[in-house]
Amino acid sequence: MVAVRYLISHPDALAELGDLDVALYDGTRPVPENLDDVEFYAVPYGVIDPRFCEPIARMPRLKVVQTATAGYDHVLPYLRPGLTLANGRGVHDAATAELAVALTLAARRRLPEFVRAGGEGRWVSGWSTGLADARVLIVGYGSIGAAIERRLAGFEVEINRVARSPRPGVRPVSELPEMLPRADVVILATPLTPETEGLVNKNFLARMADGALLVNVSRGRVVDTEALLAELSTGRLHAALDVTEPEPLPADHSLWSAPNVLISPHVGGLTAALAPRARRLLVDQVRRYAAGEPLANVVIRP
């Protein structure tokens, strides 16, 4: 039986790495039986499924776990001391930023209302808030947050930025209370961490301006769903959500029928841009590891 050192999840990357001891596991077929020699494991991309992480326990020589997702909270319970974890920073920037802007525009220009009326054969016209001259607050200014700002550059908006690590032009999370009342649109692009889970709670939402829009392209658990429902039910706030808690959202959940909410089913990264970017990242990371070079996107070190 051939020893496998690199278990990767992208078939095109497999072809480019044919000179190495690589094998493919993309989640659509059984895990290879012999995992004893695997040192580099790229977790298959797709719906977050614990089955994709469970093989980690069967890899005694494992050194590196690589995700194709920017978020990595779903992998943490399966890691053991001594492993390096690298994420998919950069893979989803373009697609997620596109959706953040699309959700913002759709909500601010009343597109869901017009589509529903059109399906009923009704001509509904009227004013909308639009996006020009809006004050946009991006919460979580990493690579996705920066990509969102680049795509908003032509919309004549005012951008403010908040991140865990403040730097020139990016303010600390501690200043959110004073920034929220001034924002017309709040876009969440932060990773899910112990610090960000439930960040958008009753107090956060209460600080938002009347009529403001909350856009979530991060993780559902960043937002307190019940607190958001309370604000939506009064009509005071609007929301556009690509992620929810729980997820998938049950058919009878109150979010579906809440006023002023637009929901997409966690499709932020699902465009044609994903595959080539994931392939480039995997090939680069495996080549770096094989050459003994530092890996990119390391979020946890031994």
PDB file of C-alpha atoms in Angstrom:
ATOM      1  CA  MET A   1       0.000   0.000   0.000  1.00  0.00           C
ATOM      2  CA  VAL A   2       1.414   3.385  -1.046  1.00  0.00           C
ATOM      3  CA  ALA A   3       2.190   5.744   1.815  1.00  0.00           C
ATOM      4  CA  VAL A   4       0.281   9.031   1.715  1.00  0.00           C
ATOM      5  CA  ARG A   5       1.938  12.122   3.216  1.00  0.00           C
ATOM      6  CA  TYR A   6      -0.449  14.710   1.793  1.00  0.00           C
ATOM      7  CA  LEU A   7      -4.200  14.167   1.844  1.00  0.00           C
ATOM      8  CA  ILE A   8      -5.787  16.983  -0.115  1.00  0.00           C
ATOM      9  CA  SER A   9      -9.294  17.936  -1.169  1.00  0.00           C
ATOM     10  CA  HIS A  10      -8.966  19.449  -4.651  1.00  0.00           C
ATOM     11  CA  PRO A  11      -8.595  17.170  -7.711  1.00  0.00           C
ATOM     12  CA  ASP A  12      -6.830  19.808  -9.820  1.00  0.00           C
ATOM     13  CA  ALA A  13      -4.318  20.380  -7.036  1.00  0.00           C
ATOM     14  CA  LEU A  14      -3.738  16.627  -6.958  1.00  0.00           C
ATOM     15  CA  ALA A  15      -2.689  16.709 -10.593  1.00  0.00           C
ATOM     16  CA  GLU A  16      -0.219  19.542  -9.951  1.00  0.00           C
ATOM     17  CA  LEU A  17       1.347  17.698  -7.020  1.00  0.00           C
ATOM     18  CA  GLY A  18       1.785  14.357  -8.743  1.00  0.00           C
ATOM     19  CA  ASP A  19       5.489  14.220  -7.895  1.00  0.00           C
ATOM     20  CA  LEU A  20       4.636  13.966  -4.186  1.00  0.00           C
ATOM     21  CA  ASP A  21       2.949  11.266  -2.093  1.00  0.00           C
ATOM     22  CA  VAL A  22      -0.530  12.750  -2.397  1.00  0.00           C
ATOM     23  CA  ALA A  23      -4.033  11.334  -2.316  1.00  0.00           C
ATOM     24  CA  LEU A  24      -7.474  12.845  -2.775  1.00  0.00           C
ATOM     25  CA  TYR A  25     -10.219  13.031  -0.183  1.00  0.00           C
ATOM     26  CA  ASP A  26     -12.949  15.490  -1.117  1.00  0.00           C
ATOM     27  CA  GLY A  27     -15.695  14.151   1.144  1.00  0.00           C
ATOM     28  CA  THR A  28     -17.595  12.415  -1.661  1.00  0.00           C
ATOM     29  CA  ARG A  29     -15.831   9.070  -1.265  1.00  0.00           C
ATOM     30  CA  PRO A  30     -14.563   7.014   1.680  1.00  0.00           C
ATOM     31  CA  VAL A  31     -11.502   8.186   3.582  1.00  0.00           C
ATOM     32  CA  PRO A  32      -8.371   6.272   2.501  1.00  0.00           C
ATOM     33  CA  GLU A  33      -7.824   3.282   4.745  1.00  0.00           C
ATOM     34  CA  ASN A  34      -4.165   3.907   5.548  1.00  0.00           C
ATOM     35  CA  LEU A  35      -3.674   7.303   7.221  1.00  0.00           C
ATOM     36  CA  ASP A  36      -0.584   6.337   9.221  1.00  0.00           C
ATOM     37  CA  ASP A  37       1.823   8.489   7.188  1.00  0.00           C
ATOM     38  CA  VAL A  38      -0.319  11.563   6.566  1.00  0.00           C
ATOM     39  CA  GLU A  39       1.490  14.740   7.632  1.00  0.00           C
ATOM     40  CA  PHE A  40      -0.603  17.365   5.804  1.00  0.00           C
ATOM     41  CA  TYR A  41      -4.399  17.157   5.742  1.00  0.00           C
ATOM     42  CA  ALA A  42      -6.584  19.561   3.759  1.00  0.00           C
ATOM     43  CA  VAL A  43     -10.103  19.353   5.193  1.00  0.00           C
ATOM     44  CA  PRO A  44     -12.704  18.995   2.400  1.00  0.00           C
ATOM     45  CA  TYR A  45     -14.704  22.109   1.665  1.00  0.00           C
ATOM     46  CA  GLY A  46     -18.469  22.176   1.797  1.00  0.00           C
ATOM     47  CA  VAL A  47     -21.212  22.114   4.347  1.00  0.00           C
ATOM     48  CA  ILE A  48     -19.498  22.005   7.726  1.00  0.00           C
ATOM     49  CA  ASP A  49     -19.550  18.299   8.471  1.00  0.00           C
ATOM     50  CA  PRO A  50     -17.845  16.646  11.460  1.00  0.00           C
ATOM     51  CA  ARG A  51     -17.062  13.619   9.301  1.00  0.00           C
ATOM     52  CA  PHE A  52     -14.456  15.715   7.494  1.00  0.00           C
ATOM     53  CA  CYS A  53     -12.574  16.388  10.728  1.00  0.00           C
ATOM     54  CA  GLU A  54     -12.902  12.981  12.373  1.00  0.00           C
ATOM     55  CA  PRO A  55     -10.039  11.428  10.316  1.00  0.00           C
ATOM     56  CA  ILE A  56      -7.609  13.729  12.161  1.00  0.00           C
ATOM     57  CA  ALA A  57      -7.688  11.329  15.111  1.00  0.00           C
ATOM     58  CA  ARG A  58      -6.465   8.510  12.817  1.00  0.00           C
ATOM     59  CA  MET A  59      -3.386  10.399  11.596  1.00  0.00           C
ATOM     60  CA  PRO A  60      -0.584   9.754  14.129  1.00  0.00           C
ATOM     61  CA  ARG A  61       2.076  11.638  12.117  1.00  0.00           C
ATOM     62  CA  LEU A  62      -0.103  14.605  11.241  1.00  0.00           C
ATOM     63  CA  LYS A  63       1.610  17.993  11.444  1.00  0.00           C
ATOM     64  CA  VAL A  64      -0.618  20.405   9.487  1.00  0.00           C
ATOM     65  CA  VAL A  65      -4.376  20.825   9.109  1.00  0.00           C
ATOM     66  CA  GLN A  66      -5.384  23.132   6.261  1.00  0.00           C
ATOM     67  CA  THR A  67      -8.906  24.479   5.759  1.00  0.00           C
ATOM     68  CA  ALA A  68     -10.322  25.990   2.589  1.00  0.00           C
ATOM     69  CA  THR A  69     -12.607  28.125   4.742  1.00  0.00           C
ATOM     70  CA  ALA A  70     -11.647  31.414   6.327  1.00  0.00           C
ATOM     71  CA  GLY A  71     -13.484  30.386   9.496  1.00  0.00           C
ATOM     72  CA  TYR A  72     -11.979  27.480  11.398  1.00  0.00           C
ATOM     73  CA  ASP A  73     -14.119  27.199  14.534  1.00  0.00           C
ATOM     74  CA  HIS A  74     -15.571  23.904  13.280  1.00  0.00           C
ATOM     75  CA  VAL A  75     -12.075  22.321  13.270  1.00  0.00           C
ATOM     76  CA  LEU A  76     -10.934  23.369  16.725  1.00  0.00           C
ATOM     77  CA  PRO A  77     -12.659  20.527  18.666  1.00  0.00           C
ATOM     78  CA  TYR A  78     -10.677  17.967  16.631  1.00  0.00           C
ATOM     79  CA  LEU A  79      -7.198  19.426  17.046  1.00  0.00           C
ATOM     80  CA  ARG A  80      -4.660  18.038  19.474  1.00  0.00           C
ATOM     81  CA  PRO A  81      -1.536  19.679  20.873  1.00  0.00           C
ATOM     82  CA  GLY A  82       1.342  19.930  18.438  1.00  0.00           C
ATOM     83  CA  LEU A  83      -0.677  20.545  15.275  1.00  0.00           C
ATOM     84  CA  THR A  84      -0.445  23.562  13.007  1.00  0.00           C
ATOM     85  CA  LEU A  85      -3.726  24.952  11.674  1.00  0.00           C
ATOM     86  CA  ALA A  86      -3.826  27.148   8.566  1.00  0.00           C
ATOM     87  CA  ASN A  87      -7.006  28.622   7.147  1.00  0.00           C
ATOM     88  CA  GLY A  88      -8.285  29.646   3.723  1.00  0.00           C
ATOM     89  CA  ARG A  89      -7.669  33.364   4.069  1.00  0.00           C
ATOM     90  CA  GLY A  90      -7.998  34.899   0.620  1.00  0.00           C
ATOM     91  CA  VAL A  91      -9.934  32.032  -0.955  1.00  0.00           C
ATOM     92  CA  HIS A  92     -13.354  33.528  -0.258  1.00  0.00           C
ATOM     93  CA  ASP A  93     -12.587  37.236  -0.194  1.00  0.00           C
ATOM     94  CA  ALA A  94     -13.966  38.078  -3.629  1.00  0.00           C
ATOM     95  CA  ALA A  95     -17.128  35.988  -3.442  1.00  0.00           C
ATOM     96  CA  THR A  96     -18.020  36.888   0.151  1.00  0.00           C
ATOM     97  CA  ALA A  97     -17.407  40.580  -0.487  1.00  0.00           C
ATOM     98  CA  GLU A  98     -19.635  40.410  -3.557  1.00  0.00           C
ATOM     99  CA  LEU A  99     -22.465  38.942  -1.525  1.00  0.00           C
ATOM    100  CA  ALA A 100     -22.030  41.464   1.289  1.00  0.00           C
ATOM    101  CA  VAL A 101     -22.464  44.284  -1.208  1.00  0.00           C
ATOM    102  CA  ALA A 102     -25.308  42.479  -2.989  1.00  0.00           C
ATOM    103  CA  LEU A 103     -27.212  41.969   0.266  1.00  0.00           C
ATOM    104  CA  THR A 104     -26.629  45.575   1.253  1.00  0.00           C
ATOM    105  CA  LEU A 105     -27.872  46.899  -2.076  1.00  0.00           C
ATOM    106  CA  ALA A 106     -30.842  44.548  -2.186  1.00  0.00           C
ATOM    107  CA  ALA A 107     -31.983  45.533   1.289  1.00  0.00           C
ATOM    108  CA  ARG A 108     -31.363  49.261   0.855  1.00  0.00           C
ATOM    109  CA  ARG A 109     -33.112  49.329  -2.546  1.00  0.00           C
ATOM    110  CA  ARG A 110     -36.097  47.157  -1.424  1.00  0.00           C
ATOM    111  CA  LEU A 111     -35.417  44.448  -4.018  1.00  0.00           C
ATOM    112  CA  PRO A 112     -37.003  41.591  -2.013  1.00  0.00           C
ATOM    113  CA  GLU A 113     -40.221  43.594  -1.743  1.00  0.00           C
ATOM    114  CA  PHE A 114     -40.247  44.299  -5.485  1.00  0.00           C
ATOM    115  CA  VAL A 115     -39.543  40.648  -6.353  1.00  0.00           C
ATOM    116  CA  ARG A 116     -42.353  39.413  -4.103  1.00  0.00           C
ATOM    117  CA  ALA A 117     -44.773  41.911  -5.614  1.00  0.00           C
ATOM    118  CA  GLY A 118     -43.697  40.955  -9.127  1.00  0.00           C
ATOM    119  CA  GLY A 119     -44.404  37.313  -8.410  1.00  0.00           C
ATOM    120  CA  GLU A 120     -47.959  38.356  -7.542  1.00  0.00           C
ATOM    121  CA  GLY A 121     -48.324  40.516 -10.646  1.00  0.00           C
ATOM    122  CA  ARG A 122     -48.327  43.756  -8.627  1.00  0.00           C
ATOM    123  CA  TRP A 123     -46.524  46.935  -9.682  1.00  0.00           C
ATOM    124  CA  VAL A 124     -45.004  48.348  -6.482  1.00  0.00           C
ATOM    125  CA  SER A 125     -43.082  51.587  -6.698  1.00  0.00           C
ATOM    126  CA  GLY A 126     -41.694  54.007  -4.135  1.00  0.00           C
ATOM    127  CA  TRP A 127     -38.652  55.569  -2.531  1.00  0.00           C
ATOM    128  CA  SER A 128     -35.807  53.623  -0.933  1.00  0.00           C
ATOM    129  CA  THR A 129     -32.838  54.611   1.200  1.00  0.00           C
ATOM    130  CA  GLY A 130     -30.250  53.574  -1.371  1.00  0.00           C
ATOM    131  CA  LEU A 131     -26.541  53.306  -0.678  1.00  0.00           C
ATOM    132  CA  ALA A 132     -25.015  56.587  -1.822  1.00  0.00           C
ATOM    133  CA  ASP A 133     -24.005  58.829   1.097  1.00  0.00           C
ATOM    134  CA  ALA A 134     -24.554  56.008   3.614  1.00  0.00           C
ATOM    135  CA  ARG A 135     -22.185  55.538   6.540  1.00  0.00           C
ATOM    136  CA  VAL A 136     -20.944  51.940   6.481  1.00  0.00           C
ATOM    137  CA  LEU A 137     -19.263  50.300   9.478  1.00  0.00           C
ATOM    138  CA  ILE A 138     -17.272  47.129   8.755  1.00  0.00           C
ATOM    139  CA  VAL A 139     -16.853  45.018  11.892  1.00  0.00           C
ATOM    140  CA  GLY A 140     -13.946  42.618  11.381  1.00  0.00           C
ATOM    141  CA  TYR A 141     -11.402  44.205   9.080  1.00  0.00           C
ATOM    142  CA  GLY A 142      -9.379  41.275   7.813  1.00  0.00           C
ATOM    143  CA  SER A 143      -8.932  40.277   4.179  1.00  0.00           C
ATOM    144  CA  ILE A 144     -12.693  39.884   3.631  1.00  0.00           C
ATOM    145  CA  GLY A 145     -13.451  43.211   5.304  1.00  0.00           C
ATOM    146  CA  ALA A 146     -10.860  44.906   3.099  1.00  0.00           C
ATOM    147  CA  ALA A 147     -12.344  43.218   0.016  1.00  0.00           C
ATOM    148  CA  ILE A 148     -15.782  44.534   0.969  1.00  0.00           C
ATOM    149  CA  GLU A 149     -14.403  48.057   1.226  1.00  0.00           C
ATOM    150  CA  ARG A 150     -12.772  47.803  -2.214  1.00  0.00           C
ATOM    151  CA  ARG A 151     -16.100  46.832  -3.745  1.00  0.00           C
ATOM    152  CA  LEU A 152     -17.893  49.661  -1.990  1.00  0.00           C
ATOM    153  CA  ALA A 153     -15.355  52.211  -3.230  1.00  0.00           C
ATOM    154  CA  GLY A 154     -17.507  53.362  -6.150  1.00  0.00           C
ATOM    155  CA  PHE A 155     -20.754  53.734  -4.201  1.00  0.00           C
ATOM    156  CA  GLU A 156     -19.935  57.093  -2.604  1.00  0.00           C
ATOM    157  CA  VAL A 157     -20.188  55.843   0.961  1.00  0.00           C
ATOM    158  CA  GLU A 158     -18.311  56.712   4.125  1.00  0.00           C
ATOM    159  CA  ILE A 159     -16.408  53.696   5.472  1.00  0.00           C
ATOM    160  CA  ASN A 160     -15.412  53.093   9.092  1.00  0.00           C
ATOM    161  CA  ARG A 161     -13.533  50.013  10.245  1.00  0.00           C
ATOM    162  CA  VAL A 162     -13.313  48.032  13.476  1.00  0.00           C
ATOM    163  CA  ALA A 163     -11.084  45.063  14.272  1.00  0.00           C
ATOM    164  CA  ARG A 164      -9.633  43.178  17.220  1.00  0.00           C
ATOM    165  CA  SER A 165      -6.208  44.582  16.360  1.00  0.00           C
ATOM    166  CA  PRO A 166      -6.452  48.367  15.872  1.00  0.00           C
ATOM    167  CA  ARG A 167      -4.097  50.065  13.408  1.00  0.00           C
ATOM    168  CA  PRO A 168      -4.080  53.267  11.388  1.00  0.00           C
ATOM    169  CA  GLY A 169      -7.569  53.682   9.946  1.00  0.00           C
ATOM    170  CA  VAL A 170      -8.961  50.719  11.910  1.00  0.00           C
ATOM    171  CA  ARG A 171     -10.422  51.353  15.342  1.00  0.00           C
ATOM    172  CA  PRO A 172     -10.623  48.864  18.251  1.00  0.00           C
ATOM    173  CA  VAL A 173     -13.738  46.891  19.151  1.00  0.00           C
ATOM    174  CA  SER A 174     -13.898  48.841  22.404  1.00  0.00           C
ATOM    175  CA  GLU A 175     -15.016  51.901  20.413  1.00  0.00           C
ATOM    176  CA  LEU A 176     -18.040  50.153  18.872  1.00  0.00           C
ATOM    177  CA  PRO A 177     -20.555  51.695  21.309  1.00  0.00           C
ATOM    178  CA  GLU A 178     -19.762  55.194  20.108  1.00  0.00           C
ATOM    179  CA  MET A 179     -19.548  54.211  16.420  1.00  0.00           C
ATOM    180  CA  LEU A 180     -22.773  52.209  16.097  1.00  0.00           C
ATOM    181  CA  PRO A 181     -25.230  55.126  16.436  1.00  0.00           C
ATOM    182  CA  ARG A 182     -23.595  56.849  13.443  1.00  0.00           C
ATOM    183  CA  ALA A 183     -23.748  53.852  11.074  1.00  0.00           C
ATOM    184  CA  ASP A 184     -26.463  53.385   8.464  1.00  0.00           C
ATOM    185  CA  VAL A 185     -25.100  49.946   7.548  1.00  0.00           C
ATOM    186  CA  VAL A 186     -23.174  47.570   9.829  1.00  0.00           C
ATOM    187  CA  ILE A 187     -21.438  44.715   7.990  1.00  0.00           C
ATOM    188  CA  LEU A 188     -20.166  41.797  10.066  1.00  0.00           C
ATOM    189  CA  ALA A 189     -17.080  40.117   8.607  1.00  0.00           C
ATOM    190  CA  THR A 190     -15.446  38.925  11.806  1.00  0.00           C
ATOM    191  CA  PRO A 191     -14.368  35.325  12.495  1.00  0.00           C
ATOM    192  CA  LEU A 192     -16.200  33.366  15.166  1.00  0.00           C
ATOM    193  CA  THR A 193     -14.066  33.328  18.313  1.00  0.00           C
ATOM    194  CA  PRO A 194     -14.881  33.274  22.047  1.00  0.00           C
ATOM    195  CA  GLU A 195     -14.639  37.086  21.917  1.00  0.00           C
ATOM    196  CA  THR A 196     -17.004  37.517  18.956  1.00  0.00           C
ATOM    197  CA  GLU A 197     -19.614  34.881  19.808  1.00  0.00           C
ATOM    198  CA  GLY A 198     -22.728  36.832  20.759  1.00  0.00           C
ATOM    199  CA  LEU A 199     -20.976  40.131  20.027  1.00  0.00           C
ATOM    200  CA  VAL A 200     -24.140  41.457  18.402  1.00  0.00           C
ATOM    201  CA  ASN A 201     -26.347  41.254  21.462  1.00  0.00           C
ATOM    202  CA  LYS A 202     -29.202  43.308  22.861  1.00  0.00           C
ATOM    203  CA  ASN A 203     -26.929  46.187  23.824  1.00  0.00           C
ATOM    204  CA  PHE A 204     -25.122  46.219  20.471  1.00  0.00           C
ATOM    205  CA  LEU A 205     -28.422  46.320  18.561  1.00  0.00           C
ATOM    206  CA  ALA A 206     -29.871  48.969  20.857  1.00  0.00           C
ATOM    207  CA  ARG A 207     -26.935  51.234  19.969  1.00  0.00           C
ATOM    208  CA  MET A 208     -27.661  50.963  16.244  1.00  0.00           C
ATOM    209  CA  ALA A 209     -29.501  53.871  14.657  1.00  0.00           C
ATOM    210  CA  ASP A 210     -33.201  53.657  13.834  1.00  0.00           C
ATOM    211  CA  GLY A 211     -33.610  52.218  10.335  1.00  0.00           C
ATOM    212  CA  ALA A 212     -30.040  50.903  10.172  1.00  0.00           C
ATOM    213  CA  LEU A 213     -29.192  47.697   8.310  1.00  0.00           C
ATOM    214  CA  LEU A 214     -27.242  44.782   9.833  1.00  0.00           C
ATOM    215  CA  VAL A 215     -25.483  42.594   7.241  1.00  0.00           C
ATOM    216  CA  ASN A 216     -23.949  39.319   8.450  1.00  0.00           C
ATOM    217  CA  VAL A 217     -21.518  37.407   6.221  1.00  0.00           C
ATOM    218  CA  SER A 218     -19.442  36.055   9.122  1.00  0.00           C
ATOM    219  CA  ARG A 219     -20.977  33.357  11.342  1.00  0.00           C
ATOM    220  CA  GLY A 220     -24.492  33.041  12.697  1.00  0.00           C
ATOM    221  CA  ARG A 221     -23.358  32.766  16.311  1.00  0.00           C
ATOM    222  CA  VAL A 222     -21.825  36.244  16.187  1.00  0.00           C
ATOM    223  CA  VAL A 223     -25.427  37.507  16.439  1.00  0.00           C
ATOM    224  CA  ASP A 224     -27.880  36.840  19.270  1.00  0.00           C
ATOM    225  CA  THR A 225     -30.838  35.659  17.187  1.00  0.00           C
ATOM    226  CA  GLU A 226     -33.480  36.375  19.813  1.00  0.00           C
ATOM    227  CA  ALA A 227     -32.175  39.896  20.368  1.00  0.00           C
ATOM    228  CA  LEU A 228     -32.215  40.517  16.611  1.00  0.00           C
ATOM    229  CA  LEU A 229     -35.758  39.172  16.301  1.00  0.00           C
ATOM    230  CA  ALA A 230     -36.885  41.550  19.032  1.00  0.00           C
ATOM    231  CA  GLU A 231     -35.558  44.530  17.071  1.00  0.00           C
ATOM    232  CA  LEU A 232     -36.870  43.301  13.721  1.00  0.00           C
ATOM    233  CA  SER A 233     -40.341  42.692  15.107  1.00  0.00           C
ATOM    234  CA  THR A 234     -40.670  46.375  15.976  1.00  0.00           C
ATOM    235  CA  GLY A 235     -39.548  47.422  12.513  1.00  0.00           C
ATOM    236  CA  ARG A 236     -36.754  49.552  13.979  1.00  0.00           C
ATOM    237  CA  LEU A 237     -33.874  47.700  12.291  1.00  0.00           C
ATOM    238  CA  HIS A 238     -33.307  45.856   9.035  1.00  0.00           C
ATOM    239  CA  ALA A 239     -31.139  42.770   8.500  1.00  0.00           C
ATOM    240  CA  ALA A 240     -29.582  40.909   5.575  1.00  0.00           C
ATOM    241  CA  LEU A 241     -28.166  37.565   6.684  1.00  0.00           C
ATOM    242  CA  ASP A 242     -26.106  34.992   4.830  1.00  0.00           C
ATOM    243  CA  VAL A 243     -25.535  33.094   8.077  1.00  0.00           C
ATOM    244  CA  THR A 244     -27.899  32.355  10.932  1.00  0.00           C
ATOM    245  CA  GLU A 245     -28.085  30.630  14.273  1.00  0.00           C
ATOM    246  CA  PRO A 246     -29.326  27.930  14.046  1.00  0.00           C
ATOM    247  CA  GLU A 247     -28.172  26.817  10.630  1.00  0.00           C
ATOM    248  CA  PRO A 248     -29.731  25.524   8.459  1.00  0.00           C
ATOM    249  CA  LEU A 249     -32.647  27.667   9.561  1.00  0.00           C
ATOM    250  CA  PRO A 250     -35.697  25.438  10.293  1.00  0.00           C
ATOM    251  CA  ALA A 251     -38.746  26.023   8.115  1.00  0.00           C
ATOM    252  CA  ASP A 252     -40.814  27.196  11.076  1.00  0.00           C
ATOM    253  CA  HIS A 253     -38.203  29.583  12.502  1.00  0.00           C
ATOM    254  CA  SER A 254     -39.398  33.103  13.288  1.00  0.00           C
ATOM    255  CA  LEU A 255     -36.612  34.708  11.247  1.00  0.00           C
ATOM    256  CA  TRP A 256     -38.270  33.610   8.012  1.00  0.00           C
ATOM    257  CA  SER A 257     -41.384  35.650   8.741  1.00  0.00           C
ATOM    258  CA  ALA A 258     -39.757  38.584  10.542  1.00  0.00           C
ATOM    259  CA  PRO A 259     -40.228  41.978   8.884  1.00  0.00           C
ATOM    260  CA  ASN A 260     -37.342  43.767   7.192  1.00  0.00           C
ATOM    261  CA  VAL A 261     -35.096  40.715   6.856  1.00  0.00           C
ATOM    262  CA  LEU A 262     -33.408  39.206   3.800  1.00  0.00           C
ATOM    263  CA  ILE A 263     -31.876  35.726   4.175  1.00  0.00           C
ATOM    264  CA  SER A 264     -29.511  33.844   1.856  1.00  0.00           C
ATOM    265  CA  PRO A 265     -28.546  30.237   2.733  1.00  0.00           C
ATOM    266  CA  HIS A 266     -24.832  30.613   3.604  1.00  0.00           C
ATOM    267  CA  VAL A 267     -23.678  30.994   0.017  1.00  0.00           C
ATOM    268  CA  GLY A 268     -21.074  33.710   0.575  1.00  0.00           C
ATOM    269  CA  GLY A 269     -18.196  31.715  -0.907  1.00  0.00           C
ATOM    270  CA  LEU A 270     -20.101  29.662  -3.456  1.00  0.00           C
ATOM    271  CA  THR A 271     -19.117  31.138  -6.801  1.00  0.00           C
ATOM    272  CA  ALA A 272     -16.845  30.120  -9.669  1.00  0.00           C
ATOM    273  CA  ALA A 273     -14.068  32.084  -7.956  1.00  0.00           C
ATOM    274  CA  LEU A 274     -13.711  29.435  -5.237  1.00  0.00           C
ATOM    275  CA  ALA A 275     -12.130  26.501  -7.096  1.00  0.00           C
ATOM    276  CA  PRO A 276      -9.114  28.233  -8.679  1.00  0.00           C
ATOM    277  CA  ARG A 277      -8.294  30.116  -5.492  1.00  0.00           C
ATOM    278  CA  ALA A 278      -8.569  26.970  -3.358  1.00  0.00           C
ATOM    279  CA  ARG A 279      -6.364  25.075  -5.803  1.00  0.00           C
ATOM    280  CA  ARG A 280      -3.682  27.761  -5.774  1.00  0.00           C
ATOM    281  CA  LEU A 281      -3.670  27.874  -1.984  1.00  0.00           C
ATOM    282  CA  LEU A 282      -3.407  24.100  -1.573  1.00  0.00           C
ATOM    283  CA  VAL A 283      -0.634  23.709  -4.127  1.00  0.00           C
ATOM    284  CA  ASP A 284       1.319  26.576  -2.587  1.00  0.00           C
ATOM    285  CA  GLN A 285       0.899  25.279   0.969  1.00  0.00           C
ATOM    286  CA  VAL A 286       1.901  21.710   0.145  1.00  0.00           C
ATOM    287  CA  ARG A 287       4.937  22.944  -1.781  1.00  0.00           C
ATOM    288  CA  ARG A 288       5.920  25.157   1.144  1.00  0.00           C
ATOM    289  CA  TYR A 289       5.588  22.277   3.596  1.00  0.00           C
ATOM    290  CA  ALA A 290       7.512  19.858   1.375  1.00  0.00           C
ATOM    291  CA  ALA A 291      10.329  22.395   1.038  1.00  0.00           C
ATOM    292  CA  GLY A 292      10.422  23.125   4.762  1.00  0.00           C
ATOM    293  CA  GLU A 293       9.305  26.732   4.181  1.00  0.00           C
ATOM    294  CA  PRO A 294       6.960  28.727   6.450  1.00  0.00           C
ATOM    295  CA  LEU A 295       3.269  28.198   5.728  1.00  0.00           C
ATOM    296  CA  ALA A 296       0.873  31.013   4.929  1.00  0.00           C
ATOM    297  CA  ASN A 297      -2.328  31.730   6.867  1.00  0.00           C
ATOM    298  CA  VAL A 298      -1.229  29.994  10.077  1.00  0.00           C
ATOM    299  CA  VAL A 299      -3.778  30.631  12.825  1.00  0.00           C
ATOM    300  CA  ILE A 300      -2.575  28.064  15.396  1.00  0.00           C
ATOM    301  CA  ARG A 301       1.022  26.989  15.939  1.00  0.00           C
ATOM    302  CA  PRO A 302       2.349  24.081  18.034  1.00  0.00           C
TER     303      PRO A 302
END
